[in-house]
Amino acid sequence: MTTAVVAGADPDGLGEALEDEGATVVRVAGIASVDSLGEAGIEDADLLVLTDMDDATAIAVAKEQNPDVRVVTYAYDTLPEFAKGQADLAIDPNLLAVDVVAEELV
């Protein structure tokens, strides 16, 4: 079973779509930080889904705690340059619907 940590407001409902596909979803409370990612179980997660690029620094934190975690951004904003090398996939919600993305991730 896929475990996904979702950080950000998730206005399009990717977290729910992942759950519909059978994934276990844990949401980060507040800003994605070392503490909040740890509380969400990033060490054992298969996916980190960021829906707010203000949390892009969390990519490096997550990769440090779990080098094997796949990082997916699903946001209208552009992924900051400093984070592009660590994200596995950056998706614009205008291009792919949540159900398609969830199906491919799970």
mmCIF file of C-alpha atoms in Angstrom, residues 5-102:
data_model
loop_
_atom_site.group_PDB
_atom_site.id
_atom_site.type_symbol
_atom_site.label_atom_id
_atom_site.label_comp_id
_atom_site.label_asym_id
_atom_site.label_seq_id
_atom_site.Cartn_x
_atom_site.Cartn_y
_atom_site.Cartn_z
ATOM 1 C CA VAL A 5 2.245 12.720 3.078
ATOM 2 C CA VAL A 6 0.360 15.744 1.747
ATOM 3 C CA ALA A 7 1.572 19.245 2.598
ATOM 4 C CA GLY A 8 -0.323 22.384 1.697
ATOM 5 C CA ALA A 9 -3.959 23.376 1.388
ATOM 6 C CA ASP A 10 -4.644 20.871 -1.426
ATOM 7 C CA PRO A 11 -7.426 22.967 -3.004
ATOM 8 C CA ASP A 12 -7.929 20.493 -5.850
ATOM 9 C CA GLY A 13 -8.337 17.442 -3.619
ATOM 10 C CA LEU A 14 -5.355 15.346 -4.657
ATOM 11 C CA GLY A 15 -5.212 13.845 -1.160
ATOM 12 C CA GLU A 16 -8.787 12.603 -1.465
ATOM 13 C CA ALA A 17 -8.092 11.257 -4.951
ATOM 14 C CA LEU A 18 -5.090 9.345 -3.603
ATOM 15 C CA GLU A 19 -7.305 7.873 -0.863
ATOM 16 C CA ASP A 20 -9.846 6.869 -3.522
ATOM 17 C CA GLU A 21 -7.049 4.938 -5.230
ATOM 18 C CA GLY A 22 -6.254 3.097 -1.983
ATOM 19 C CA ALA A 23 -3.365 5.168 -0.639
ATOM 20 C CA THR A 24 -3.000 6.007 3.016
ATOM 21 C CA VAL A 25 -2.842 9.807 3.252
ATOM 22 C CA VAL A 26 -1.407 11.745 6.167
ATOM 23 C CA ARG A 27 -1.714 15.518 6.076
ATOM 24 C CA VAL A 28 0.945 17.848 7.407
ATOM 25 C CA ALA A 29 -0.462 20.188 10.021
ATOM 26 C CA GLY A 30 0.605 23.756 9.257
ATOM 27 C CA ILE A 31 3.877 24.547 7.550
ATOM 28 C CA ALA A 32 5.937 21.613 6.296
ATOM 29 C CA SER A 33 8.988 21.536 8.575
ATOM 30 C CA VAL A 34 11.291 18.962 10.123
ATOM 31 C CA ASP A 35 8.896 18.541 13.034
ATOM 32 C CA SER A 36 5.625 18.465 11.097
ATOM 33 C CA LEU A 37 7.000 16.107 8.437
ATOM 34 C CA GLY A 38 8.335 13.836 11.173
ATOM 35 C CA GLU A 39 4.957 13.817 12.912
ATOM 36 C CA ALA A 40 3.327 12.939 9.580
ATOM 37 C CA GLY A 41 5.644 9.930 9.187
ATOM 38 C CA ILE A 42 7.840 11.085 6.303
ATOM 39 C CA GLU A 43 10.493 8.518 7.282
ATOM 40 C CA ASP A 44 8.245 5.681 6.082
ATOM 41 C CA ALA A 45 6.256 7.485 3.369
ATOM 42 C CA ASP A 46 6.328 6.535 -0.293
ATOM 43 C CA LEU A 47 5.242 9.981 -1.489
ATOM 44 C CA LEU A 48 5.486 13.588 -0.427
ATOM 45 C CA VAL A 49 2.897 15.681 -2.235
ATOM 46 C CA LEU A 50 3.324 19.453 -2.051
ATOM 47 C CA THR A 51 0.406 21.622 -3.087
ATOM 48 C CA ASP A 52 1.903 24.932 -1.990
ATOM 49 C CA MET A 53 5.267 26.091 -3.316
ATOM 50 C CA ASP A 54 5.788 28.147 -0.150
ATOM 51 C CA ASP A 55 6.649 24.745 1.360
ATOM 52 C CA ALA A 56 9.281 23.918 -1.287
ATOM 53 C CA THR A 57 12.079 23.913 1.293
ATOM 54 C CA ALA A 58 10.386 20.830 2.735
ATOM 55 C CA ILE A 59 11.622 18.828 -0.249
ATOM 56 C CA ALA A 60 15.212 18.862 1.013
ATOM 57 C CA VAL A 61 14.037 18.104 4.553
ATOM 58 C CA ALA A 62 11.977 15.140 3.371
ATOM 59 C CA LYS A 63 14.783 13.747 1.203
ATOM 60 C CA GLU A 64 17.169 14.019 4.145
ATOM 61 C CA GLN A 65 14.799 12.049 6.374
ATOM 62 C CA ASN A 66 13.801 9.584 3.646
ATOM 63 C CA PRO A 67 16.044 9.512 0.550
ATOM 64 C CA ASP A 68 13.656 7.125 -1.220
ATOM 65 C CA VAL A 69 10.518 9.283 -0.905
ATOM 66 C CA ARG A 70 9.079 10.388 -4.258
ATOM 67 C CA VAL A 71 8.370 14.112 -4.216
ATOM 68 C CA VAL A 72 5.485 15.329 -6.343
ATOM 69 C CA THR A 73 4.369 18.930 -6.578
ATOM 70 C CA TYR A 74 0.809 19.620 -7.671
ATOM 71 C CA ALA A 75 0.461 23.379 -7.725
ATOM 72 C CA TYR A 76 -0.373 26.319 -9.924
ATOM 73 C CA ASP A 77 2.799 28.116 -8.841
ATOM 74 C CA THR A 78 6.184 27.332 -10.346
ATOM 75 C CA LEU A 79 8.539 25.144 -8.378
ATOM 76 C CA PRO A 80 11.418 27.336 -7.148
ATOM 77 C CA GLU A 81 14.707 26.812 -8.958
ATOM 78 C CA PHE A 82 16.505 25.618 -5.806
ATOM 79 C CA ALA A 83 14.039 22.721 -5.425
ATOM 80 C CA LYS A 84 13.799 21.522 -9.037
ATOM 81 C CA GLY A 85 16.691 19.090 -8.725
ATOM 82 C CA GLN A 86 15.130 17.248 -5.798
ATOM 83 C CA ALA A 87 11.500 17.001 -6.909
ATOM 84 C CA ASP A 88 10.662 13.869 -8.852
ATOM 85 C CA LEU A 89 7.622 15.274 -10.624
ATOM 86 C CA ALA A 90 6.082 18.740 -10.956
ATOM 87 C CA ILE A 91 2.501 18.875 -12.212
ATOM 88 C CA ASP A 92 0.366 21.875 -13.093
ATOM 89 C CA PRO A 93 -3.275 21.241 -12.096
ATOM 90 C CA ASN A 94 -4.330 22.990 -15.301
ATOM 91 C CA LEU A 95 -2.771 20.140 -17.270
ATOM 92 C CA LEU A 96 -3.755 16.988 -15.365
ATOM 93 C CA ALA A 97 -6.798 16.291 -13.198
ATOM 94 C CA VAL A 98 -6.378 14.896 -9.694
ATOM 95 C CA ASP A 99 -7.911 11.523 -10.552
ATOM 96 C CA VAL A 100 -5.400 10.967 -13.374
ATOM 97 C CA VAL A 101 -2.461 12.001 -11.180
ATOM 98 C CA ALA A 102 -3.630 9.835 -8.269
#
